[in-house]
């Protein structure tokens, strides 16, 4: 089986300081990879390099495109890369305000990607948007409300709907549950898990919340100071941590 | 005191003509140009005036309209400006004019291939209110990413039940660039496909763009909400025209109103045809 995404020796430096270095991994279709680590460990830098928001200093990001098979995303023309990022890719920001258009109604937010790939039938766009709002448990009666009138959890769910509406194959998530209270987090995780499994999505989830990866991720990558210090199956890494930092991370979780 | 012909110096006019030529070569593309300060405030047509200055020749007959009218402050002062600085003949008749500068209207009388229509443009970027970053909008034009334009129309329908954008209605030019036709009513949009050369000047924003004759111009819409070049459902109260764009005029404090042609030359022309000997309707000659 061809990996959906092959990452080879990605390195990003901020001047003399290392953002992330020497990161390589394969992501197979339907697989969810969790990236954990403390603040400043380079996980967001890595995610942004992979998603094309930052240009890595070296390395390859090879994506298995629908049309031409595996191709290095960094060598693609910008038009193609941006097309990819609004069709086959999705990016869920930590702060929904970064990923939503706050002055556009919920329906318009979900419909934007459809219109960006050429949908020109208002009725159809609206129907699809309605279906997706239902899928993420937002009442369709709120379809014409702006996201600014939504609660934090609803905004995050709306952002997810807006990203998944074009049926992407790879979803990047940057702390998708950050800033939400625990009960809302739990529901969001439940929803995400359902969507990921049902749609057979591949996902890369950056988080510092081990509960999130325990629930969602098949495999885990632990980062520290820009380097990957440990990888493995999620349960394996969490239940039998080998690296000193991973042991610290796992033992830091409060048991209620 | 004497001016160089049409106020601007020759080098500036050459610079503007180069921008115009580039604009004509790439219909709908906004060409940056080194806009000069003009002796009028921004928002009064500084872009249009500079394009007019670069286009005028001593043989031209110049006409200026403001919202269709020849006799409003803006139109009168720009017409006087070129009368004084270029010494060109001026007219109120659309048919007689060779260069027409306009603010927010296209004349009702069909234009000909030997005429140039010059628009005053306040905000040339159709994506501006959707995407505030200029770097981003340029990229969107470059990569032909215009989905956002339809998001605006979607919002209109979701909120008002129809596409409520009534002026500055976005168009796609030659299947490539999305263009703001300046704040003309959408009633005028079908007239953008014209035998005349159309030039757009934005002075403050320092952009020039163009529609060469017979360029394909399509107003954006949805399949199930097609573009509708609507106007007030009345005949003109003065000349009775049913095919012209109308202004609503409040006539008293009791809610009285009348609908009259916004194109004063068109209206006056119809009235003189009807009553050729009534001096009240003879169009003014300068």
Short mmCIF file of C-alpha atoms in Angstrom, two decimals:
data_model
loop_
_atom_site.label_atom_id
_atom_site.label_comp_id
_atom_site.label_asym_id
_atom_site.label_seq_id
_atom_site.Cartn_x
_atom_site.Cartn_y
_atom_site.Cartn_z
CA UNK A 1 0.00 0.00 0.00
CA UNK A 2 1.24 3.48 -0.89
CA UNK A 3 1.47 5.78 2.11
CA UNK A 4 -0.85 8.78 1.81
CA UNK A 5 1.86 11.07 3.10
CA UNK A 6 5.58 10.48 3.25
CA UNK A 7 7.62 12.93 5.26
CA UNK A 8 11.39 12.88 4.82
CA UNK A 9 13.90 14.79 6.97
CA UNK A 10 11.84 17.90 7.45
CA UNK A 11 13.82 20.71 9.01
CA UNK A 12 12.79 24.24 9.84
CA UNK A 13 15.08 26.72 11.58
CA UNK A 14 14.31 30.13 12.97
CA UNK A 15 17.73 31.71 12.52
CA UNK A 16 20.12 29.66 14.63
CA UNK A 17 17.33 28.08 16.64
CA UNK A 18 15.74 24.84 15.59
CA UNK A 19 12.00 24.77 14.93
CA UNK A 20 11.97 21.10 14.11
CA UNK A 21 14.63 18.84 12.60
CA UNK A 22 15.09 15.38 11.19
CA UNK A 23 11.42 14.47 11.17
CA UNK A 24 10.48 11.52 8.97
CA UNK A 25 7.39 9.34 8.98
CA UNK A 26 4.83 7.64 6.76
CA UNK A 27 1.11 8.08 7.15
CA UNK A 28 -1.11 5.42 5.62
CA UNK A 29 -4.70 5.92 4.41
CA UNK A 30 -7.17 5.79 7.30
CA UNK A 31 -4.47 6.26 9.90
CA UNK A 32 -4.51 8.89 12.63
CA UNK A 33 -1.16 10.14 13.86
CA UNK A 34 -0.87 12.07 17.08
CA UNK A 35 2.00 14.46 17.72
CA UNK A 36 2.48 15.30 21.40
CA UNK A 37 5.04 17.35 23.22
CA UNK A 38 5.38 20.36 25.50
CA UNK A 39 4.94 23.95 24.38
CA UNK A 40 7.78 25.02 22.12
CA UNK A 41 8.73 21.47 21.19
CA UNK A 42 8.17 22.23 17.49
CA UNK A 43 4.95 20.33 16.94
CA UNK A 44 3.01 23.27 15.52
CA UNK A 45 5.99 24.26 13.37
CA UNK A 46 6.06 20.74 12.01
CA UNK A 47 2.33 20.75 11.29
CA UNK A 48 2.54 24.10 9.52
CA UNK A 49 5.47 22.84 7.42
CA UNK A 50 3.47 19.78 6.40
CA UNK A 51 0.32 21.77 5.61
CA UNK A 52 2.25 24.27 3.49
CA UNK A 53 1.73 27.27 5.78
CA UNK A 54 5.47 27.44 6.44
CA UNK A 55 8.25 26.64 3.99
CA UNK A 56 10.58 24.03 5.52
CA UNK A 57 14.32 24.66 5.02
CA UNK A 58 14.83 21.16 3.80
CA UNK A 59 13.14 17.80 3.43
CA UNK A 60 10.32 16.37 1.38
CA UNK A 61 6.58 16.16 1.92
CA UNK A 62 5.28 13.61 -0.56
CA UNK A 63 1.50 13.37 -0.90
CA UNK A 64 -0.28 10.63 -2.82
CA UNK A 65 -2.38 12.83 -5.15
CA UNK A 66 -5.56 11.47 -6.74
CA UNK A 67 -4.46 12.29 -10.26
CA UNK A 68 -0.68 11.76 -10.46
CA UNK A 69 0.22 9.55 -7.50
CA UNK A 70 2.93 10.51 -4.98
CA UNK A 71 4.31 14.01 -5.51
CA UNK A 72 6.48 16.34 -3.47
CA UNK A 73 4.17 19.09 -2.28
CA UNK A 74 7.04 21.56 -2.01
CA UNK A 75 7.82 21.24 -5.73
CA UNK A 76 4.21 21.84 -6.78
CA UNK A 77 3.23 25.20 -8.27
CA UNK A 78 1.44 27.36 -5.72
CA UNK A 79 -1.87 27.13 -7.58
CA UNK A 80 -1.85 23.34 -7.31
CA UNK A 81 -0.84 23.40 -3.67
CA UNK A 82 -3.62 25.80 -2.78
CA UNK A 83 -6.08 23.69 -4.75
CA UNK A 84 -4.92 20.67 -2.76
CA UNK A 85 -5.36 22.52 0.51
CA UNK A 86 -9.01 23.25 -0.22
CA UNK A 87 -9.96 19.88 -1.68
CA UNK A 88 -7.98 16.88 -0.42
CA UNK A 89 -6.57 18.59 2.66
CA UNK A 90 -8.18 20.25 5.60
CA UNK A 91 -6.76 22.29 8.45
CA UNK A 92 -8.53 22.68 11.78
CA UNK A 93 -7.09 25.57 13.76
CA UNK A 94 -6.91 25.68 17.51
CA UNK A 95 -8.76 28.97 17.58
CA UNK A 96 -11.90 28.68 15.43
CA UNK A 97 -11.59 32.40 14.65
CA UNK A 98 -8.52 31.61 12.56
CA UNK A 99 -10.35 29.02 10.53
CA UNK A 100 -13.77 30.62 10.15
CA UNK A 101 -15.03 33.73 8.44
CA UNK A 102 -16.63 35.46 11.38
CA UNK A 103 -18.69 37.87 9.24
CA UNK A 104 -20.16 35.14 7.09
CA UNK A 105 -23.12 32.99 8.17
CA UNK A 106 -22.60 29.37 9.27
CA UNK A 107 -24.08 28.13 5.98
CA UNK A 108 -21.77 30.38 4.00
CA UNK A 109 -18.79 29.19 5.98
CA UNK A 110 -19.55 25.57 5.15
CA UNK A 111 -20.43 26.44 1.55
CA UNK A 112 -17.21 28.38 0.88
CA UNK A 113 -15.14 25.33 0.01
CA UNK A 114 -17.88 24.03 -2.27
CA UNK A 115 -18.04 27.34 -4.09
CA UNK A 116 -14.24 27.44 -4.27
CA UNK A 117 -14.26 24.21 -6.25
CA UNK A 118 -16.99 25.41 -8.58
CA UNK A 119 -20.41 24.73 -7.01
CA UNK A 120 -22.81 27.29 -8.51
CA UNK A 121 -26.23 26.05 -7.45
CA UNK A 122 -27.49 27.88 -4.36
CA UNK A 123 -30.05 25.22 -3.43
CA UNK A 124 -27.54 22.38 -3.62
CA UNK A 125 -24.90 24.28 -1.66
CA UNK A 126 -27.41 25.08 1.04
CA UNK A 127 -28.62 21.50 1.24
CA UNK A 128 -25.08 20.13 1.59
CA UNK A 129 -24.27 22.79 4.19
CA UNK A 130 -27.40 21.79 6.11
CA UNK A 131 -26.43 18.12 6.07
CA UNK A 132 -23.01 18.93 7.41
CA UNK A 133 -24.34 21.16 10.16
CA UNK A 134 -26.54 18.25 11.25
CA UNK A 135 -23.53 15.93 11.20
CA UNK A 136 -21.65 18.17 13.60
CA UNK A 137 -24.75 18.60 15.78
CA UNK A 138 -25.53 22.21 14.96
CA UNK A 139 -29.25 22.96 14.63
CA UNK A 140 -29.99 23.85 10.99
CA UNK A 141 -32.18 26.69 12.31
CA UNK A 142 -28.89 28.44 13.15
CA UNK A 143 -27.63 28.13 9.58
CA UNK A 144 -27.98 31.83 8.81
CA UNK A 145 -26.46 33.01 12.09
CA UNK A 146 -22.90 34.27 12.14
CA UNK A 147 -20.29 32.23 14.00
CA UNK A 148 -19.79 35.17 16.37
CA UNK A 149 -23.19 34.27 17.83
CA UNK A 150 -22.01 30.69 18.51
CA UNK A 151 -20.42 29.25 21.62
CA UNK A 152 -16.77 28.13 21.51
CA UNK A 153 -17.68 24.48 21.10
CA UNK A 154 -20.15 25.22 18.31
CA UNK A 155 -17.57 27.36 16.52
CA UNK A 156 -15.10 24.50 16.66
CA UNK A 157 -17.70 22.04 15.33
CA UNK A 158 -18.58 24.51 12.57
CA UNK A 159 -14.91 24.75 11.65
CA UNK A 160 -14.77 20.97 11.37
CA UNK A 161 -17.87 20.87 9.16
CA UNK A 162 -16.44 23.60 6.95
CA UNK A 163 -13.24 21.60 6.52
CA UNK A 164 -14.76 18.21 5.88
CA UNK A 165 -17.45 19.29 3.42
CA UNK A 166 -15.29 18.64 0.34
CA UNK A 167 -14.46 15.13 1.54
CA UNK A 168 -10.75 15.63 2.20
CA UNK A 169 -8.43 12.65 2.61
CA UNK A 170 -6.00 14.26 5.02
CA UNK A 171 -6.90 16.48 7.95
CA UNK A 172 -4.38 18.52 9.93
CA UNK A 173 -5.57 19.45 13.40
CA UNK A 174 -3.78 21.88 15.67
CA UNK A 175 -5.04 21.42 19.23
CA UNK A 176 -8.65 20.91 18.11
CA UNK A 177 -9.93 20.76 21.70
CA UNK A 178 -7.77 23.54 23.15
CA UNK A 179 -9.69 26.25 24.96
CA UNK A 180 -12.87 24.22 25.41
CA UNK A 181 -14.22 23.07 28.76
CA UNK A 182 -13.97 19.36 29.55
CA UNK A 183 -17.54 18.30 28.87
CA UNK A 184 -17.54 20.11 25.51
CA UNK A 185 -14.14 18.57 24.78
CA UNK A 186 -15.53 15.11 25.39
CA UNK A 187 -18.43 15.63 23.01
CA UNK A 188 -16.17 17.11 20.36
CA UNK A 189 -13.79 14.18 20.65
CA UNK A 190 -16.67 11.76 20.34
CA UNK A 191 -17.85 13.55 17.23
CA UNK A 192 -14.35 13.68 15.73
CA UNK A 193 -13.77 10.01 16.39
CA UNK A 194 -17.06 9.13 14.68
CA UNK A 195 -16.33 11.31 11.64
CA UNK A 196 -12.75 10.10 11.25
CA UNK A 197 -13.76 6.45 11.43
CA UNK A 198 -16.85 6.78 9.24
CA UNK A 199 -15.12 8.78 6.51
CA UNK A 200 -11.91 6.76 6.72
CA UNK A 201 -9.93 9.97 7.09
CA UNK A 202 -6.23 10.16 7.67
CA UNK A 203 -5.35 12.79 10.21
CA UNK A 204 -2.40 14.37 11.91
CA UNK A 205 -3.34 15.76 15.30
CA UNK A 206 -1.08 18.06 17.25
CA UNK A 207 -1.94 18.33 20.90
CA UNK A 208 -0.51 18.39 24.40
CA UNK A 209 -3.58 16.64 25.74
CA UNK A 210 -2.83 12.93 26.08
CA UNK A 211 -6.52 12.08 26.45
CA UNK A 212 -7.12 13.37 22.94
CA UNK A 213 -4.52 11.11 21.37
CA UNK A 214 -5.55 8.14 23.50
CA UNK A 215 -9.04 8.43 22.00
CA UNK A 216 -8.22 9.39 18.44
CA UNK A 217 -4.72 8.41 17.41
CA UNK A 218 -3.49 5.06 16.12
CA UNK A 219 0.15 6.06 16.36
CA UNK A 220 2.01 8.59 18.39
CA UNK A 221 5.05 10.75 17.89
CA UNK A 222 6.57 12.45 20.92
CA UNK A 223 8.57 15.62 20.27
CA UNK A 224 11.01 17.51 22.39
CA UNK A 225 13.22 20.48 21.45
CA UNK A 226 12.38 20.08 17.77
CA UNK A 227 13.27 16.40 17.58
CA UNK A 228 11.17 13.26 17.62
CA UNK A 229 12.19 11.35 20.74
CA UNK A 230 9.80 8.42 20.59
CA UNK A 231 7.31 6.87 18.17
CA UNK A 232 5.02 3.88 18.33
CA UNK A 233 1.46 2.69 18.68
CA UNK A 234 -0.51 4.99 20.94
CA UNK A 235 -1.22 2.45 23.69
CA UNK A 236 2.34 1.21 23.57
CA UNK A 237 3.82 4.68 23.98
CA UNK A 238 1.39 5.75 26.67
CA UNK A 239 1.44 2.50 28.67
CA UNK A 240 5.11 1.70 28.34
CA UNK A 241 6.99 4.96 27.72
CA UNK A 242 10.69 4.44 27.00
CA UNK A 243 12.18 7.91 26.70
CA UNK A 244 12.66 9.91 29.87
CA UNK A 245 10.62 12.82 28.54
CA UNK A 246 7.71 10.58 27.53
CA UNK A 247 7.77 9.06 31.00
CA UNK A 248 7.60 12.54 32.50
CA UNK A 249 4.76 13.50 30.14
CA UNK A 250 2.70 10.41 30.93
CA UNK A 251 3.26 10.70 34.67
CA UNK A 252 2.27 14.38 34.65
CA UNK A 253 -1.35 13.61 33.79
CA UNK A 254 -3.58 14.14 36.79
CA UNK A 255 -5.73 11.19 37.75
CA UNK A 256 -9.05 12.28 39.14
CA UNK B 1 -2.03 81.26 -16.63
CA UNK B 2 -1.56 78.51 -19.13
CA UNK B 3 -1.49 74.76 -18.62
CA UNK B 4 0.08 71.93 -20.52
CA UNK B 5 -2.63 70.37 -22.70
CA UNK B 6 -5.10 68.58 -20.39
CA UNK B 7 -3.28 69.72 -17.23
CA UNK B 8 -0.88 66.77 -16.76
CA UNK B 9 2.68 66.92 -18.07
CA UNK B 10 3.57 64.79 -21.08
CA UNK B 11 5.67 62.27 -19.10
CA UNK B 12 2.81 61.60 -16.73
CA UNK B 13 0.39 61.13 -19.61
CA UNK B 14 2.80 58.65 -21.23
CA UNK B 15 3.02 56.75 -17.96
CA UNK B 16 -0.78 56.59 -17.75
CA UNK B 17 -1.09 55.56 -21.40
CA UNK B 18 1.33 52.69 -20.79
CA UNK B 19 -0.86 51.53 -17.91
CA UNK B 20 -3.95 51.85 -20.13
CA UNK B 21 -2.31 49.79 -22.90
CA UNK B 22 -1.40 47.10 -20.41
CA UNK B 23 -4.95 47.14 -19.08
CA UNK B 24 -6.36 46.78 -22.59
CA UNK B 25 -4.00 43.88 -23.25
CA UNK B 26 -5.18 42.07 -20.09
CA UNK B 27 -8.92 42.83 -19.83
CA UNK B 28 -10.09 43.16 -16.24
CA UNK B 29 -6.59 43.14 -14.72
CA UNK B 30 -5.84 46.00 -12.34
CA UNK B 31 -2.68 47.74 -13.49
CA UNK B 32 -0.89 49.77 -10.81
CA UNK B 33 0.09 53.28 -11.90
CA UNK B 34 1.77 56.26 -10.27
CA UNK B 35 -1.38 58.27 -9.60
CA UNK B 36 -0.72 62.02 -9.32
CA UNK B 37 -2.29 64.49 -6.98
CA UNK B 38 -5.00 66.30 -8.85
CA UNK B 39 -6.55 69.66 -7.95
CA UNK B 40 -9.61 67.97 -6.46
CA UNK B 41 -10.19 65.74 -3.46
CA UNK B 42 -9.87 61.97 -3.60
CA UNK B 43 -13.26 60.45 -4.22
CA UNK B 44 -14.20 63.17 -6.70
CA UNK B 45 -12.86 61.36 -9.71
CA UNK B 46 -9.10 61.86 -9.58
CA UNK B 47 -8.56 58.51 -11.31
CA UNK B 48 -11.07 59.20 -14.05
CA UNK B 49 -9.65 62.67 -14.61
CA UNK B 50 -6.12 61.34 -15.06
CA UNK B 51 -7.27 58.70 -17.55
CA UNK B 52 -9.30 61.37 -19.40
CA UNK B 53 -6.27 63.67 -19.49
CA UNK B 54 -4.19 60.86 -21.01
CA UNK B 55 -6.85 60.07 -23.64
CA UNK B 56 -7.99 63.52 -24.76
CA UNK B 57 -6.82 65.02 -28.04
CA UNK B 58 -7.56 68.60 -29.19
CA UNK B 59 -10.22 67.27 -31.60
CA UNK B 60 -12.19 65.39 -28.98
CA UNK B 61 -15.65 66.30 -27.77
CA UNK B 62 -15.87 65.72 -24.05
CA UNK B 63 -18.87 64.81 -21.91
CA UNK B 64 -19.02 64.23 -18.15
CA UNK B 65 -21.85 62.58 -16.26
CA UNK B 66 -22.34 62.06 -12.56
CA UNK B 67 -24.93 59.38 -11.74
CA UNK B 68 -26.23 59.93 -15.28
CA UNK B 69 -26.65 63.68 -14.90
CA UNK B 70 -24.71 66.31 -16.84
CA UNK B 71 -25.60 69.17 -14.50
CA UNK B 72 -24.42 68.06 -11.06
CA UNK B 73 -21.48 69.65 -9.25
CA UNK B 74 -18.98 66.91 -9.99
CA UNK B 75 -19.86 66.73 -13.68
CA UNK B 76 -19.88 70.50 -14.15
CA UNK B 77 -16.56 71.04 -12.40
CA UNK B 78 -14.72 68.29 -14.29
CA UNK B 79 -16.16 69.49 -17.59
CA UNK B 80 -15.03 73.06 -16.81
CA UNK B 81 -11.62 71.73 -15.76
CA UNK B 82 -10.93 70.25 -19.18
CA UNK B 83 -12.54 73.14 -21.00
CA UNK B 84 -10.02 75.37 -19.28
CA UNK B 85 -6.91 73.16 -19.32
CA UNK B 86 -7.36 71.36 -22.66
CA UNK B 87 -9.62 73.75 -24.53
CA UNK B 88 -11.62 70.82 -25.92
CA UNK B 89 -15.21 71.07 -27.08
CA UNK B 90 -17.72 69.81 -24.53
CA UNK B 91 -21.23 68.52 -24.93
CA UNK B 92 -24.10 67.02 -23.02
CA UNK B 93 -25.13 64.79 -25.89
CA UNK B 94 -23.96 61.19 -25.65
CA UNK B 95 -24.08 60.76 -29.44
CA UNK B 96 -21.86 63.80 -30.09
CA UNK B 97 -19.21 63.00 -27.49
CA UNK B 98 -16.02 61.10 -28.32
CA UNK B 99 -14.72 60.85 -24.74
CA UNK B 100 -17.18 60.42 -21.89
CA UNK B 101 -16.12 60.47 -18.26
CA UNK B 102 -18.70 58.92 -15.98
CA UNK B 103 -19.39 58.45 -12.34
CA UNK B 104 -21.61 55.44 -11.55
CA UNK B 105 -23.63 55.16 -14.78
CA UNK B 106 -23.40 54.00 -18.38
CA UNK B 107 -25.39 56.28 -20.76
CA UNK B 108 -28.69 54.89 -22.07
CA UNK B 109 -27.87 55.82 -25.67
CA UNK B 110 -25.86 52.90 -27.09
CA UNK B 111 -22.16 53.70 -27.43
CA UNK B 112 -20.20 53.43 -30.69
CA UNK B 113 -16.81 52.05 -31.60
CA UNK B 114 -15.30 55.56 -31.91
CA UNK B 115 -16.14 56.51 -28.33
CA UNK B 116 -14.23 56.03 -25.07
CA UNK B 117 -16.06 55.66 -21.78
CA UNK B 118 -13.97 56.48 -18.70
CA UNK B 119 -15.19 55.41 -15.26
CA UNK B 120 -14.32 56.97 -11.92
CA UNK B 121 -13.61 54.11 -9.54
CA UNK B 122 -13.56 54.46 -5.74
CA UNK B 123 -12.48 50.88 -4.86
CA UNK B 124 -11.16 48.82 -7.76
CA UNK B 125 -10.75 45.58 -5.81
CA UNK B 126 -13.93 43.46 -5.96
CA UNK B 127 -12.62 41.19 -3.20
CA UNK B 128 -11.73 44.04 -0.82
CA UNK B 129 -14.59 43.69 1.65
CA UNK B 130 -14.18 39.92 1.75
CA UNK B 131 -10.40 39.81 2.05
CA UNK B 132 -8.73 42.92 3.50
CA UNK B 133 -5.13 41.92 2.66
CA UNK B 134 -3.91 43.30 -0.68
CA UNK B 135 -1.18 40.62 -0.89
CA UNK B 136 -3.85 37.96 -0.56
CA UNK B 137 -6.30 39.48 -3.09
CA UNK B 138 -3.51 39.79 -5.66
CA UNK B 139 -2.67 36.15 -5.13
CA UNK B 140 -6.33 35.23 -5.50
CA UNK B 141 -6.53 37.08 -8.82
CA UNK B 142 -3.28 35.49 -9.94
CA UNK B 143 -4.43 31.98 -9.11
CA UNK B 144 -8.02 32.62 -10.22
CA UNK B 145 -9.43 31.77 -6.79
CA UNK B 146 -12.82 33.42 -6.90
CA UNK B 147 -14.93 31.17 -4.69
CA UNK B 148 -15.11 33.94 -2.12
CA UNK B 149 -17.02 36.20 -4.51
CA UNK B 150 -19.83 33.66 -4.57
CA UNK B 151 -19.77 33.48 -0.78
CA UNK B 152 -20.83 37.13 -0.84
CA UNK B 153 -23.69 36.38 -3.23
CA UNK B 154 -24.63 33.35 -1.12
CA UNK B 155 -24.84 35.59 1.95
CA UNK B 156 -27.08 37.98 0.04
CA UNK B 157 -29.55 35.24 -0.81
CA UNK B 158 -29.40 33.70 2.67
CA UNK B 159 -30.16 37.04 4.28
CA UNK B 160 -32.45 38.76 1.76
CA UNK B 161 -33.89 35.94 -0.33
CA UNK B 162 -32.29 37.30 -3.49
CA UNK B 163 -28.96 38.70 -4.63
CA UNK B 164 -29.29 42.08 -2.94
CA UNK B 165 -26.13 43.57 -4.43
CA UNK B 166 -27.62 46.35 -6.52
CA UNK B 167 -24.53 48.28 -7.60
CA UNK B 168 -20.84 47.47 -8.15
CA UNK B 169 -22.10 44.04 -9.12
CA UNK B 170 -19.06 41.78 -9.75
CA UNK B 171 -18.42 40.53 -13.27
CA UNK B 172 -16.05 38.00 -14.81
CA UNK B 173 -14.14 39.32 -17.80
CA UNK B 174 -13.19 36.99 -20.68
CA UNK B 175 -13.58 33.99 -18.34
CA UNK B 176 -10.53 35.14 -16.39
CA UNK B 177 -10.51 38.16 -14.08
CA UNK B 178 -13.27 39.07 -11.68
CA UNK B 179 -13.74 42.82 -11.93
CA UNK B 180 -15.58 45.54 -10.05
CA UNK B 181 -17.42 47.55 -12.72
CA UNK B 182 -17.33 50.61 -10.36
CA UNK B 183 -20.56 51.45 -8.53
CA UNK B 184 -22.82 51.42 -11.60
CA UNK B 185 -26.30 49.98 -10.96
CA UNK B 186 -26.51 46.31 -11.94
CA UNK B 187 -29.07 47.49 -14.52
CA UNK B 188 -26.05 48.76 -16.49
CA UNK B 189 -24.07 45.52 -16.31
CA UNK B 190 -25.35 44.09 -19.64
CA UNK B 191 -24.13 47.31 -21.30
CA UNK B 192 -20.54 46.51 -20.30
CA UNK B 193 -20.32 44.38 -23.45
CA UNK B 194 -19.97 47.35 -25.74
CA UNK B 195 -18.40 48.46 -29.04
CA UNK B 196 -16.75 51.36 -27.17
CA UNK B 197 -13.45 51.20 -25.30
CA UNK B 198 -14.08 51.33 -21.54
CA UNK B 199 -11.37 52.48 -19.14
CA UNK B 200 -11.49 52.49 -15.35
CA UNK B 201 -9.35 54.82 -13.23
CA UNK B 202 -8.96 54.68 -9.45
CA UNK B 203 -6.84 57.63 -8.32
CA UNK B 204 -6.52 57.01 -4.60
CA UNK B 205 -6.02 53.26 -5.06
CA UNK B 206 -3.65 53.89 -8.00
CA UNK B 207 -5.14 51.33 -10.36
CA UNK B 208 -6.23 51.40 -13.99
CA UNK B 209 -8.14 48.63 -15.73
CA UNK B 210 -9.92 48.29 -19.03
CA UNK B 211 -12.54 46.54 -21.11
CA UNK B 212 -11.58 46.54 -24.79
CA UNK B 213 -14.48 46.72 -27.29
CA UNK B 214 -16.69 43.62 -27.49
CA UNK B 215 -15.05 41.97 -24.46
CA UNK B 216 -17.05 39.15 -22.91
CA UNK B 217 -18.40 40.32 -19.55
CA UNK B 218 -20.50 37.97 -17.43
CA UNK B 219 -22.24 39.02 -14.21
CA UNK B 220 -21.68 36.42 -11.49
CA UNK B 221 -24.70 34.50 -10.25
CA UNK B 222 -26.04 31.10 -9.19
CA UNK B 223 -27.72 28.62 -11.52
CA UNK B 224 -30.93 28.81 -9.51
CA UNK B 225 -30.62 32.57 -8.82
CA UNK B 226 -29.70 34.02 -12.20
CA UNK B 227 -28.46 37.60 -12.60
CA UNK B 228 -31.33 40.08 -12.81
CA UNK B 229 -30.58 43.61 -14.08
CA UNK B 230 -33.54 45.10 -12.25
CA UNK B 231 -34.75 48.68 -12.04
CA UNK B 232 -37.70 50.50 -10.46
CA UNK B 233 -40.97 49.27 -11.98
CA UNK B 234 -42.18 52.64 -13.22
CA UNK B 235 -42.03 54.68 -16.40
CA UNK B 236 -40.07 57.96 -16.24
CA UNK B 237 -42.37 60.68 -14.86
CA UNK B 238 -40.98 63.22 -17.36
CA UNK B 239 -40.40 61.44 -20.65
CA UNK B 240 -42.32 58.22 -20.07
CA UNK B 241 -39.37 55.97 -20.94
CA UNK B 242 -39.80 52.42 -19.67
CA UNK B 243 -36.38 51.13 -20.66
CA UNK B 244 -34.13 53.55 -18.78
CA UNK B 245 -32.69 53.48 -15.27
CA UNK B 246 -34.70 55.65 -12.88
CA UNK B 247 -33.85 57.83 -9.89
CA UNK B 248 -36.40 58.08 -7.13
CA UNK B 249 -36.91 61.74 -6.24
CA UNK B 250 -38.69 62.83 -3.07
CA UNK B 251 -40.84 65.82 -3.99
CA UNK B 252 -42.52 66.89 -0.74
CA UNK B 253 -42.68 66.20 2.99
CA UNK B 254 -45.78 64.04 2.67
CA UNK B 255 -44.07 61.02 1.14
CA UNK B 256 -44.63 62.17 -2.43
CA UNK B 257 -42.11 60.78 -4.89
CA UNK B 258 -41.47 60.55 -8.58
CA UNK B 259 -39.27 58.33 -10.74
CA UNK B 260 -37.25 60.10 -13.40
CA UNK B 261 -34.53 59.03 -15.85
CA UNK B 262 -31.13 59.21 -14.22
CA UNK B 263 -29.61 59.87 -17.67
CA UNK B 264 -30.54 63.55 -18.15
CA UNK B 265 -29.38 63.68 -21.77
CA UNK B 266 -31.50 60.67 -22.70
CA UNK B 267 -34.55 62.13 -20.95
CA UNK B 268 -34.12 65.60 -22.48
CA UNK B 269 -33.55 64.02 -25.91
CA UNK B 270 -36.85 62.16 -25.71
CA UNK B 271 -38.67 65.29 -24.57
CA UNK B 272 -37.30 67.48 -27.41
CA UNK B 273 -38.39 64.83 -29.89
CA UNK B 274 -41.84 64.94 -28.39
CA UNK B 275 -42.12 68.71 -28.09
CA UNK B 276 -39.42 70.14 -30.38
CA UNK B 277 -40.54 73.76 -29.97
CA UNK B 278 -40.72 73.89 -26.19
CA UNK B 279 -37.60 75.82 -25.14
CA UNK B 280 -37.82 74.35 -21.63
CA UNK B 281 -36.62 71.01 -22.97
CA UNK B 282 -33.91 72.15 -25.35
CA UNK B 283 -30.65 70.75 -24.12
CA UNK B 284 -28.13 73.31 -23.02
CA UNK B 285 -25.21 73.92 -25.35
CA UNK B 286 -21.87 75.11 -24.09
#
